């Protein structure tokens, strides 16, 4: 049933072959096709602009007040591309290999190789748009090594690469809006997918300002709605990031793949209190110079500067002598958690030190300021501590979700006409994403993959003429209204926020950095209980026909409460450890993740069976024709 | 858009015209003041200077150009001020300067408007000599003395000098910015020079008025 | 629950700083057609470690418990980059801290018992939506007027085909750092969008890729700025003073130069 549709033939020729074999739509005919794009991050803005440039009729939606504010904007570090400008041995195949290995062999070879191939075009496109990438004195593009990669293939624009790439895509989108080829709906949220005769034909939206519920019809629907990290309540995601669009599509038949794959980023500013709404990431580039440590003994009360070397445990350097502080994200995160579980965490127990004293001694404060000035300033702003004088305190936090709606090689879900791009799909990062690869995937999907695969879909499928008067639209709209009215009519005693926090705590405790059967079963028991209480006792103030942020959030939390259960279910059934998914039952003697390639070298995709019912688990076997599966080792 | 539109219809064009005219008027304010310093040298010197000006070959042209300068600068300033107030129909209950705005910059429209009043009275005082009425025998110095001997007029001129100084303390550097001159090193210096310039203008013109009051007023 | 992933939610670890009481005067406005007014709220037990928006969340929790409608305010990333948050706090755009967005402003910048006046951005080009939320679509329209390089996807030269001097690239990046929050407009006594517009015009004027459309871009964006109802620049520098990304007024000077070179 799950056909990945990866083309046959040698790896390096698959994409070219597929492009050639794809059906085309004559330029004069493109205006006859309409496309709905939901989300305006890198994937959504790039796809909207590109498809409009080609001549399709595009309608684009975002819940933010402007497409420029999608959360892609917050990515700091950079974007990978196999340009090999440094002459240091990079190649498309190496980027492909690193990504497959980094993902702990849980991604499709064909997709990942295509990603590596088009990575080079992305940089060219962005430069042409005027993205101010860092340059060398000779005027050429600068690169840096990132996330432990052994080549310098990361392009960057200071610590704001995501912002600059998004503004590039946003400007291309605004140009098309100006030309009248894209109809933009901001402050508009998608609340239902409309499926007619088994194909995706439209969406139901709510205008967040007026509350108007509207029907939109098209020949294809593209979901570019990002990840679901906020199921944990506290994450580095934006407040508005949510699972609603993909969850609503899932409820209409789209399979959800690998929901348990979550990336916990090791270097975030620790939690400070109960009323905190958000965790802030500190770029992992800091680990190039920062040494991570905790006191050797529990109950240490001295200030960090007063603790002598002999009483410090540089645990990453001790356990991984060759990679040291630069081990991959999942390894760094788990080890920080382990020392905190031993009771050696600092600042109340849930933080470790990241110390720059040695680096400052070695290269001088000036150089450190040059390298990380903006990050140090940000840290100081948030914590009111000076990291030049005292070690930073860091702790892991939820950052990115590798799981998402299942898609084939064409980025189409199992529902024909429903395409899923960027973080919202599951396709390219396997069980763990490498640094600087998220931006690459979002733009690859939007600029260089969907224009071909959508054309192929239109060229090979006959689309029935449908209007918004179709019964399926009426039903979907009625469902939206019913849900809104229900939320507003409960008038309970607990706030939406309190439910979100309660769910987040269960998710973090039982489905976080380390998972086990007992905890996951507990989550599977607790989440439906919280959900039941939510629908009995939530307090949603205001009305449905005006600007109502509580109502917006209530709908999103309601979906997280359904989604969280599937997440825990997937984590329970994946009886192995891989990448970001660490099951305590499955570890090596040295506490490293232990994969089970015989039984789990597959994608798990879930089919919705009804509210509160156990979803059906479908399997797509991963085929490795080019790489050999090995145990990752960073000793 | 036509070149006229570019400079008279759209915001940046208007402020550039304002800037150019403002700079010319800054120059005029300085020249006019230095010329008038001749009152310190006595009646004859001042009258000779007046004679010299009146007999310049293009005197009428210069006078009309100056009038045009003022009128365009004022009309455009008023248009800008009206547009600016329309750009924020509902004001803030609490609004503080965050470090950019100065007394001079935030009072430009008011000091400018005040200056219309000043110009009218100044012309009536000196150019047309009807307020107060001058005697036929009076030469330039006499006309000036006739006005400034009156403490009320003298006070008015001192106040006007201060207002003008305030206006120019922002106006000078603002003109440079509007015309596209900005330099991380020189602009801060220019801002200081602009304030100094405002002070010089205020002090200079006040000195003339006070000097004449002391010399020709009731007590003098 | 055998696993402890480090209790994160609802975890108070004794370094939450001290707590203070605040008196809030918050602008409430039902919608764009209704007149607004200030409401007074008292909030106690506010941790000084909280961000300003955490504090507003706390207020909204309190209001919800009292059966009142929470205060609507714009926010999203809460890490100072998306530009969604706004607010005029005690007369300062984005609050009293220099070059800091509202979401990165912390309660430690306020004192126990302090009265905080919170107003929305006010400008004709930013019409009100509800309470502290305004409509900044005019910024998108301004970008639509020319804030881009007209290249379509595909068919572009190699990224290194055109060398860009590091100095130009760095300056372009300084300007491109703008987050489009609108603080410049909010703080400008004339509600002018010159800093925002000039940041985009400068960014593209400084790069070779922006040259082809350079003259039309500045002319069109300036015209759009006027038509959208923004005020004129009178060179106060309030925009520069409040900009959370430290966009400088030299961008406005550059736009002025670009403008007359385009006009002549």
PDB file of N, CA, C and O in Angstrom, chain A residues 50 53 66 69 85 124-125 130 139 141 158 164 170 174 187 239-240 272 277-278 337 381-382 495 504-505 508-510 513-514 516 547 549, chain C residues 1 3-6 8-9 16 54 61 73-74 76-79 83-84 99 108 130 140 144 153-154 158-160 164 174 176 180 203:
ATOM      1  N   UNK A  50       7.328  30.064  -6.675  1.00  0.00           N
ATOM      2  CA  UNK A  50       7.775  29.334  -7.861  1.00  0.00           C
ATOM      3  C   UNK A  50       6.602  28.872  -8.719  1.00  0.00           C
ATOM      4  O   UNK A  50       6.623  29.012  -9.946  1.00  0.00           O
ATOM      5  N   UNK A  53       5.172  31.803 -10.478  1.00  0.00           N
ATOM      6  CA  UNK A  53       6.030  32.223 -11.596  1.00  0.00           C
ATOM      7  C   UNK A  53       5.782  31.342 -12.828  1.00  0.00           C
ATOM      8  O   UNK A  53       5.822  31.799 -13.966  1.00  0.00           O
ATOM      9  N   UNK A  66       1.861  38.277   8.773  1.00  0.00           N
ATOM     10  CA  UNK A  66       2.560  38.471   7.501  1.00  0.00           C
ATOM     11  C   UNK A  66       3.299  37.182   7.170  1.00  0.00           C
ATOM     12  O   UNK A  66       3.809  36.518   8.071  1.00  0.00           O
ATOM     13  N   UNK A  69       6.770  36.143   8.756  1.00  0.00           N
ATOM     14  CA  UNK A  69       7.024  35.802  10.148  1.00  0.00           C
ATOM     15  C   UNK A  69       7.006  34.308  10.455  1.00  0.00           C
ATOM     16  O   UNK A  69       7.067  33.919  11.613  1.00  0.00           O
ATOM     17  N   UNK A  85      33.075  24.419  -2.558  1.00  0.00           N
ATOM     18  CA  UNK A  85      33.841  25.650  -2.817  1.00  0.00           C
ATOM     19  C   UNK A  85      35.165  25.653  -2.055  1.00  0.00           C
ATOM     20  O   UNK A  85      36.082  26.375  -2.388  1.00  0.00           O
ATOM     21  N   UNK A 124      22.591  29.210  -5.309  1.00  0.00           N
ATOM     22  CA  UNK A 124      22.580  30.108  -6.474  1.00  0.00           C
ATOM     23  C   UNK A 124      21.311  30.959  -6.484  1.00  0.00           C
ATOM     24  O   UNK A 124      21.344  32.176  -6.707  1.00  0.00           O
ATOM     25  N   UNK A 125      20.186  30.290  -6.233  1.00  0.00           N
ATOM     26  CA  UNK A 125      18.904  30.992  -6.263  1.00  0.00           C
ATOM     27  C   UNK A 125      18.868  32.101  -5.209  1.00  0.00           C
ATOM     28  O   UNK A 125      18.472  33.233  -5.481  1.00  0.00           O
ATOM     29  N   UNK A 130      19.382  38.173  -3.737  1.00  0.00           N
ATOM     30  CA  UNK A 130      19.968  39.210  -2.895  1.00  0.00           C
ATOM     31  C   UNK A 130      20.118  38.801  -1.445  1.00  0.00           C
ATOM     32  O   UNK A 130      20.237  39.663  -0.571  1.00  0.00           O
ATOM     33  N   UNK A 139      35.498  38.343  -2.064  1.00  0.00           N
ATOM     34  CA  UNK A 139      34.171  38.487  -2.646  1.00  0.00           C
ATOM     35  C   UNK A 139      33.439  37.175  -2.857  1.00  0.00           C
ATOM     36  O   UNK A 139      32.293  37.167  -3.308  1.00  0.00           O
ATOM     37  N   UNK A 141      31.764  33.435  -1.623  1.00  0.00           N
ATOM     38  CA  UNK A 141      30.931  33.013  -0.493  1.00  0.00           C
ATOM     39  C   UNK A 141      31.762  32.304   0.568  1.00  0.00           C
ATOM     40  O   UNK A 141      32.626  31.494   0.249  1.00  0.00           O
ATOM     41  N   UNK A 158      25.450  35.628   9.022  1.00  0.00           N
ATOM     42  CA  UNK A 158      25.639  35.824  10.472  1.00  0.00           C
ATOM     43  C   UNK A 158      24.925  34.725  11.241  1.00  0.00           C
ATOM     44  O   UNK A 158      24.944  33.577  10.844  1.00  0.00           O
ATOM     45  N   UNK A 164      17.304  35.384   6.709  1.00  0.00           N
ATOM     46  CA  UNK A 164      17.653  35.908   5.390  1.00  0.00           C
ATOM     47  C   UNK A 164      17.106  35.042   4.260  1.00  0.00           C
ATOM     48  O   UNK A 164      16.646  35.549   3.240  1.00  0.00           O
ATOM     49  N   UNK A 170      10.245  35.151   0.827  1.00  0.00           N
ATOM     50  CA  UNK A 170       9.124  36.068   1.065  1.00  0.00           C
ATOM     51  C   UNK A 170       9.090  37.170   0.010  1.00  0.00           C
ATOM     52  O   UNK A 170       8.027  37.528  -0.509  1.00  0.00           O
ATOM     53  N   UNK A 174       6.106  38.031  -2.381  1.00  0.00           N
ATOM     54  CA  UNK A 174       5.461  39.347  -2.439  1.00  0.00           C
ATOM     55  C   UNK A 174       5.441  39.880  -3.874  1.00  0.00           C
ATOM     56  O   UNK A 174       4.497  40.538  -4.296  1.00  0.00           O
ATOM     57  N   UNK A 187      -3.174  35.898   8.519  1.00  0.00           N
ATOM     58  CA  UNK A 187      -4.071  35.757   9.675  1.00  0.00           C
ATOM     59  C   UNK A 187      -5.262  34.864   9.331  1.00  0.00           C
ATOM     60  O   UNK A 187      -6.414  35.183   9.631  1.00  0.00           O
ATOM     61  N   UNK A 239       5.310  30.337  19.360  1.00  0.00           N
ATOM     62  CA  UNK A 239       4.079  30.050  20.093  1.00  0.00           C
ATOM     63  C   UNK A 239       2.984  29.498  19.191  1.00  0.00           C
ATOM     64  O   UNK A 239       2.190  28.673  19.595  1.00  0.00           O
ATOM     65  N   UNK A 240       2.948  30.011  17.969  1.00  0.00           N
ATOM     66  CA  UNK A 240       1.851  29.612  17.088  1.00  0.00           C
ATOM     67  C   UNK A 240       2.077  28.295  16.356  1.00  0.00           C
ATOM     68  O   UNK A 240       1.141  27.746  15.773  1.00  0.00           O
ATOM     69  N   UNK A 272      13.447  28.372  33.693  1.00  0.00           N
ATOM     70  CA  UNK A 272      13.636  29.109  34.943  1.00  0.00           C
ATOM     71  C   UNK A 272      12.424  29.109  35.845  1.00  0.00           C
ATOM     72  O   UNK A 272      12.509  29.443  36.999  1.00  0.00           O
ATOM     73  N   UNK A 277       7.077  30.438  28.903  1.00  0.00           N
ATOM     74  CA  UNK A 277       6.285  30.016  27.758  1.00  0.00           C
ATOM     75  C   UNK A 277       7.137  29.435  26.651  1.00  0.00           C
ATOM     76  O   UNK A 277       6.635  28.864  25.711  1.00  0.00           O
ATOM     77  N   UNK A 278       8.451  29.554  26.771  1.00  0.00           N
ATOM     78  CA  UNK A 278       9.275  29.363  25.574  1.00  0.00           C
ATOM     79  C   UNK A 278      10.705  29.049  25.956  1.00  0.00           C
ATOM     80  O   UNK A 278      11.208  29.589  26.932  1.00  0.00           O
ATOM     81  N   UNK A 337      21.375  14.933  30.055  1.00  0.00           N
ATOM     82  CA  UNK A 337      20.283  14.415  30.868  1.00  0.00           C
ATOM     83  C   UNK A 337      20.799  13.393  31.891  1.00  0.00           C
ATOM     84  O   UNK A 337      20.412  13.406  33.064  1.00  0.00           O
ATOM     85  N   UNK A 381      20.997  38.872  27.854  1.00  0.00           N
ATOM     86  CA  UNK A 381      19.708  39.549  27.886  1.00  0.00           C
ATOM     87  C   UNK A 381      18.664  38.702  28.619  1.00  0.00           C
ATOM     88  O   UNK A 381      17.852  39.184  29.382  1.00  0.00           O
ATOM     89  N   UNK A 382      18.704  37.398  28.345  1.00  0.00           N
ATOM     90  CA  UNK A 382      17.682  36.521  28.902  1.00  0.00           C
ATOM     91  C   UNK A 382      17.979  36.162  30.354  1.00  0.00           C
ATOM     92  O   UNK A 382      17.087  36.122  31.187  1.00  0.00           O
ATOM     93  N   UNK A 495      -7.919  26.807  32.163  1.00  0.00           N
ATOM     94  CA  UNK A 495      -7.518  27.552  30.971  1.00  0.00           C
ATOM     95  C   UNK A 495      -6.900  26.606  29.935  1.00  0.00           C
ATOM     96  O   UNK A 495      -6.400  25.532  30.266  1.00  0.00           O
ATOM     97  N   UNK A 504       2.185  18.871  27.919  1.00  0.00           N
ATOM     98  CA  UNK A 504       3.620  19.024  27.681  1.00  0.00           C
ATOM     99  C   UNK A 504       4.448  18.299  28.728  1.00  0.00           C
ATOM    100  O   UNK A 504       5.470  17.678  28.410  1.00  0.00           O
ATOM    101  N   UNK A 505       3.997  18.344  29.953  1.00  0.00           N
ATOM    102  CA  UNK A 505       4.747  17.693  31.026  1.00  0.00           C
ATOM    103  C   UNK A 505       4.742  16.175  30.834  1.00  0.00           C
ATOM    104  O   UNK A 505       5.782  15.523  30.983  1.00  0.00           O
ATOM    105  N   UNK A 508       7.053  15.400  27.899  1.00  0.00           N
ATOM    106  CA  UNK A 508       8.476  15.553  28.215  1.00  0.00           C
ATOM    107  C   UNK A 508       8.953  14.448  29.152  1.00  0.00           C
ATOM    108  O   UNK A 508      10.006  13.850  28.959  1.00  0.00           O
ATOM    109  N   UNK A 509       8.146  14.155  30.167  1.00  0.00           N
ATOM    110  CA  UNK A 509       8.565  13.142  31.137  1.00  0.00           C
ATOM    111  C   UNK A 509       8.594  11.746  30.520  1.00  0.00           C
ATOM    112  O   UNK A 509       9.492  10.951  30.805  1.00  0.00           O
ATOM    113  N   UNK A 510       7.613  11.435  29.687  1.00  0.00           N
ATOM    114  CA  UNK A 510       7.487  10.054  29.217  1.00  0.00           C
ATOM    115  C   UNK A 510       7.883   9.837  27.763  1.00  0.00           C
ATOM    116  O   UNK A 510       8.117   8.701  27.351  1.00  0.00           O
ATOM    117  N   UNK A 513      13.634  12.800  26.065  1.00  0.00           N
ATOM    118  CA  UNK A 513      14.952  12.386  25.574  1.00  0.00           C
ATOM    119  C   UNK A 513      15.205  10.899  25.716  1.00  0.00           C
ATOM    120  O   UNK A 513      15.967  10.319  24.969  1.00  0.00           O
ATOM    121  N   UNK A 514      14.614  10.303  26.732  1.00  0.00           N
ATOM    122  CA  UNK A 514      14.759   8.855  26.910  1.00  0.00           C
ATOM    123  C   UNK A 514      13.375   8.312  27.212  1.00  0.00           C
ATOM    124  O   UNK A 514      12.610   8.917  27.966  1.00  0.00           O
ATOM    125  N   UNK A 516      10.816   4.734  27.853  1.00  0.00           N
ATOM    126  CA  UNK A 516      10.734   3.308  28.123  1.00  0.00           C
ATOM    127  C   UNK A 516       9.282   2.879  28.126  1.00  0.00           C
ATOM    128  O   UNK A 516       8.360   3.710  28.095  1.00  0.00           O
ATOM    129  N   UNK A 547     -11.772  38.406  16.607  1.00  0.00           N
ATOM    130  CA  UNK A 547     -10.389  38.035  16.887  1.00  0.00           C
ATOM    131  C   UNK A 547     -10.345  37.396  18.272  1.00  0.00           C
ATOM    132  O   UNK A 547     -10.637  38.043  19.264  1.00  0.00           O
ATOM    133  N   UNK A 549      -7.812  34.932  20.376  1.00  0.00           N
ATOM    134  CA  UNK A 549      -6.589  34.132  20.466  1.00  0.00           C
ATOM    135  C   UNK A 549      -6.764  32.906  21.350  1.00  0.00           C
ATOM    136  O   UNK A 549      -6.092  31.895  21.160  1.00  0.00           O
TER     137      UNK A 549
ATOM    138  N   UNK C   1       6.144   5.935  36.120  1.00  0.00           N
ATOM    139  CA  UNK C   1       6.998   6.836  35.360  1.00  0.00           C
ATOM    140  C   UNK C   1       8.455   6.660  35.784  1.00  0.00           C
ATOM    141  O   UNK C   1       8.924   7.298  36.702  1.00  0.00           O
ATOM    142  N   UNK C   3      11.076   6.987  33.832  1.00  0.00           N
ATOM    143  CA  UNK C   3      11.992   7.908  33.162  1.00  0.00           C
ATOM    144  C   UNK C   3      11.853   9.300  33.765  1.00  0.00           C
ATOM    145  O   UNK C   3      10.762   9.761  33.992  1.00  0.00           O
ATOM    146  N   UNK C   4      12.927   9.922  34.002  1.00  0.00           N
ATOM    147  CA  UNK C   4      12.845  11.344  34.303  1.00  0.00           C
ATOM    148  C   UNK C   4      13.645  12.057  33.240  1.00  0.00           C
ATOM    149  O   UNK C   4      14.844  11.880  33.129  1.00  0.00           O
ATOM    150  N   UNK C   5      12.947  12.801  32.444  1.00  0.00           N
ATOM    151  CA  UNK C   5      13.665  13.539  31.401  1.00  0.00           C
ATOM    152  C   UNK C   5      14.074  14.902  31.916  1.00  0.00           C
ATOM    153  O   UNK C   5      14.388  15.796  31.175  1.00  0.00           O
ATOM    154  N   UNK C   6      14.028  15.025  33.212  1.00  0.00           N
ATOM    155  CA  UNK C   6      14.297  16.331  33.788  1.00  0.00           C
ATOM    156  C   UNK C   6      12.966  17.039  33.813  1.00  0.00           C
ATOM    157  O   UNK C   6      12.428  17.372  32.778  1.00  0.00           O
ATOM    158  N   UNK C   8      10.416  19.493  33.552  1.00  0.00           N
ATOM    159  CA  UNK C   8      10.620  20.767  32.863  1.00  0.00           C
ATOM    160  C   UNK C   8       9.431  21.693  33.038  1.00  0.00           C
ATOM    161  O   UNK C   8       9.570  22.847  33.371  1.00  0.00           O
ATOM    162  N   UNK C   9       8.253  21.134  32.877  1.00  0.00           N
ATOM    163  CA  UNK C   9       7.085  21.996  33.039  1.00  0.00           C
ATOM    164  C   UNK C   9       6.657  21.987  34.501  1.00  0.00           C
ATOM    165  O   UNK C   9       6.683  20.974  35.157  1.00  0.00           O
ATOM    166  N   UNK C  16      14.292  31.288  40.611  1.00  0.00           N
ATOM    167  CA  UNK C  16      13.369  32.055  39.801  1.00  0.00           C
ATOM    168  C   UNK C  16      13.425  33.555  40.123  1.00  0.00           C
ATOM    169  O   UNK C  16      12.539  34.296  39.738  1.00  0.00           O
ATOM    170  N   UNK C  54       5.581  36.617  29.062  1.00  0.00           N
ATOM    171  CA  UNK C  54       5.178  35.642  30.089  1.00  0.00           C
ATOM    172  C   UNK C  54       4.260  36.337  31.091  1.00  0.00           C
ATOM    173  O   UNK C  54       3.278  35.764  31.568  1.00  0.00           O
ATOM    174  N   UNK C  61      -4.188  34.567  32.164  1.00  0.00           N
ATOM    175  CA  UNK C  61      -4.668  33.438  32.965  1.00  0.00           C
ATOM    176  C   UNK C  61      -5.565  33.963  34.081  1.00  0.00           C
ATOM    177  O   UNK C  61      -6.647  33.445  34.341  1.00  0.00           O
ATOM    178  N   UNK C  73      -2.788  40.278  22.247  1.00  0.00           N
ATOM    179  CA  UNK C  73      -1.517  40.911  21.865  1.00  0.00           C
ATOM    180  C   UNK C  73      -0.807  40.012  20.869  1.00  0.00           C
ATOM    181  O   UNK C  73      -0.975  38.799  20.878  1.00  0.00           O
ATOM    182  N   UNK C  74      -0.017  40.607  19.982  1.00  0.00           N
ATOM    183  CA  UNK C  74       0.687  39.854  18.945  1.00  0.00           C
ATOM    184  C   UNK C  74       2.011  39.322  19.472  1.00  0.00           C
ATOM    185  O   UNK C  74       2.756  40.034  20.152  1.00  0.00           O
ATOM    186  N   UNK C  76       4.942  35.732  18.603  1.00  0.00           N
ATOM    187  CA  UNK C  76       5.087  34.390  18.047  1.00  0.00           C
ATOM    188  C   UNK C  76       6.381  33.714  18.473  1.00  0.00           C
ATOM    189  O   UNK C  76       6.358  32.859  19.338  1.00  0.00           O
ATOM    190  N   UNK C  77       7.521  34.128  17.916  1.00  0.00           N
ATOM    191  CA  UNK C  77       8.733  33.332  18.177  1.00  0.00           C
ATOM    192  C   UNK C  77       9.239  33.500  19.605  1.00  0.00           C
ATOM    193  O   UNK C  77       9.859  32.624  20.159  1.00  0.00           O
ATOM    194  N   UNK C  78       9.000  34.644  20.181  1.00  0.00           N
ATOM    195  CA  UNK C  78       9.477  34.976  21.527  1.00  0.00           C
ATOM    196  C   UNK C  78      10.988  34.828  21.662  1.00  0.00           C
ATOM    197  O   UNK C  78      11.498  34.496  22.727  1.00  0.00           O
ATOM    198  N   UNK C  79      11.694  35.012  20.568  1.00  0.00           N
ATOM    199  CA  UNK C  79      13.149  35.087  20.680  1.00  0.00           C
ATOM    200  C   UNK C  79      13.708  36.240  19.856  1.00  0.00           C
ATOM    201  O   UNK C  79      14.864  36.230  19.466  1.00  0.00           O
ATOM    202  N   UNK C  83       9.543  39.376  14.645  1.00  0.00           N
ATOM    203  CA  UNK C  83       8.995  40.725  14.488  1.00  0.00           C
ATOM    204  C   UNK C  83       7.508  40.826  14.745  1.00  0.00           C
ATOM    205  O   UNK C  83       6.895  41.836  14.433  1.00  0.00           O
ATOM    206  N   UNK C  84       6.916  39.793  15.319  1.00  0.00           N
ATOM    207  CA  UNK C  84       5.474  39.841  15.554  1.00  0.00           C
ATOM    208  C   UNK C  84       5.116  40.689  16.769  1.00  0.00           C
ATOM    209  O   UNK C  84       4.116  41.399  16.761  1.00  0.00           O
ATOM    210  N   UNK C  99      17.459  48.436  22.208  1.00  0.00           N
ATOM    211  CA  UNK C  99      17.632  47.449  21.137  1.00  0.00           C
ATOM    212  C   UNK C  99      17.148  46.057  21.530  1.00  0.00           C
ATOM    213  O   UNK C  99      17.839  45.060  21.332  1.00  0.00           O
ATOM    214  N   UNK C 108      12.710  41.987  35.139  1.00  0.00           N
ATOM    215  CA  UNK C 108      13.744  42.585  35.977  1.00  0.00           C
ATOM    216  C   UNK C 108      14.034  44.024  35.598  1.00  0.00           C
ATOM    217  O   UNK C 108      14.674  44.745  36.356  1.00  0.00           O
ATOM    218  N   UNK C 130      -7.558  44.651  17.516  1.00  0.00           N
ATOM    219  CA  UNK C 130      -8.185  44.408  18.814  1.00  0.00           C
ATOM    220  C   UNK C 130      -7.154  44.654  19.907  1.00  0.00           C
ATOM    221  O   UNK C 130      -5.998  44.236  19.771  1.00  0.00           O
ATOM    222  N   UNK C 140       3.851  44.786   4.193  1.00  0.00           N
ATOM    223  CA  UNK C 140       3.897  43.834   3.071  1.00  0.00           C
ATOM    224  C   UNK C 140       3.661  44.566   1.751  1.00  0.00           C
ATOM    225  O   UNK C 140       4.322  44.300   0.746  1.00  0.00           O
ATOM    226  N   UNK C 144       5.883  44.819  -1.572  1.00  0.00           N
ATOM    227  CA  UNK C 144       5.329  44.486  -2.892  1.00  0.00           C
ATOM    228  C   UNK C 144       5.645  45.555  -3.932  1.00  0.00           C
ATOM    229  O   UNK C 144       5.748  45.271  -5.118  1.00  0.00           O
ATOM    230  N   UNK C 153      12.556  31.395 -10.113  1.00  0.00           N
ATOM    231  CA  UNK C 153      13.326  30.221  -9.726  1.00  0.00           C
ATOM    232  C   UNK C 153      13.945  29.556 -10.955  1.00  0.00           C
ATOM    233  O   UNK C 153      13.258  29.343 -11.960  1.00  0.00           O
ATOM    234  N   UNK C 154      15.221  29.234 -10.839  1.00  0.00           N
ATOM    235  CA  UNK C 154      15.929  28.550 -11.925  1.00  0.00           C
ATOM    236  C   UNK C 154      16.630  29.542 -12.827  1.00  0.00           C
ATOM    237  O   UNK C 154      16.329  30.740 -12.842  1.00  0.00           O
ATOM    238  N   UNK C 158      25.831  30.791 -11.070  1.00  0.00           N
ATOM    239  CA  UNK C 158      26.434  30.190  -9.884  1.00  0.00           C
ATOM    240  C   UNK C 158      26.615  31.255  -8.787  1.00  0.00           C
ATOM    241  O   UNK C 158      26.904  32.416  -9.079  1.00  0.00           O
ATOM    242  N   UNK C 159      26.465  30.812  -7.563  1.00  0.00           N
ATOM    243  CA  UNK C 159      26.557  31.733  -6.425  1.00  0.00           C
ATOM    244  C   UNK C 159      27.848  32.513  -6.373  1.00  0.00           C
ATOM    245  O   UNK C 159      27.896  33.630  -5.850  1.00  0.00           O
ATOM    246  N   UNK C 160      28.919  31.939  -6.910  1.00  0.00           N
ATOM    247  CA  UNK C 160      30.199  32.635  -6.881  1.00  0.00           C
ATOM    248  C   UNK C 160      30.529  33.313  -8.207  1.00  0.00           C
ATOM    249  O   UNK C 160      31.641  33.785  -8.407  1.00  0.00           O
ATOM    250  N   UNK C 164      31.180  39.690  -4.557  1.00  0.00           N
ATOM    251  CA  UNK C 164      30.580  40.793  -3.814  1.00  0.00           C
ATOM    252  C   UNK C 164      31.569  41.201  -2.736  1.00  0.00           C
ATOM    253  O   UNK C 164      31.984  40.370  -1.926  1.00  0.00           O
ATOM    254  N   UNK C 174      23.682  44.265   7.462  1.00  0.00           N
ATOM    255  CA  UNK C 174      23.248  45.165   8.549  1.00  0.00           C
ATOM    256  C   UNK C 174      21.831  45.652   8.280  1.00  0.00           C
ATOM    257  O   UNK C 174      20.998  45.711   9.179  1.00  0.00           O
ATOM    258  N   UNK C 176      19.646  44.298   6.083  1.00  0.00           N
ATOM    259  CA  UNK C 176      18.695  43.199   5.886  1.00  0.00           C
ATOM    260  C   UNK C 176      18.251  42.579   7.205  1.00  0.00           C
ATOM    261  O   UNK C 176      17.309  41.785   7.233  1.00  0.00           O
ATOM    262  N   UNK C 180      10.998  43.882  10.576  1.00  0.00           N
ATOM    263  CA  UNK C 180       9.670  44.352  10.161  1.00  0.00           C
ATOM    264  C   UNK C 180       8.663  44.441  11.293  1.00  0.00           C
ATOM    265  O   UNK C 180       7.478  44.206  11.092  1.00  0.00           O
ATOM    266  N   UNK C 203      19.676  47.493   1.497  1.00  0.00           N
ATOM    267  CA  UNK C 203      20.110  46.103   1.368  1.00  0.00           C
ATOM    268  C   UNK C 203      20.306  45.753  -0.108  1.00  0.00           C
ATOM    269  O   UNK C 203      21.342  45.222  -0.503  1.00  0.00           O
TER     270      UNK C 203
END
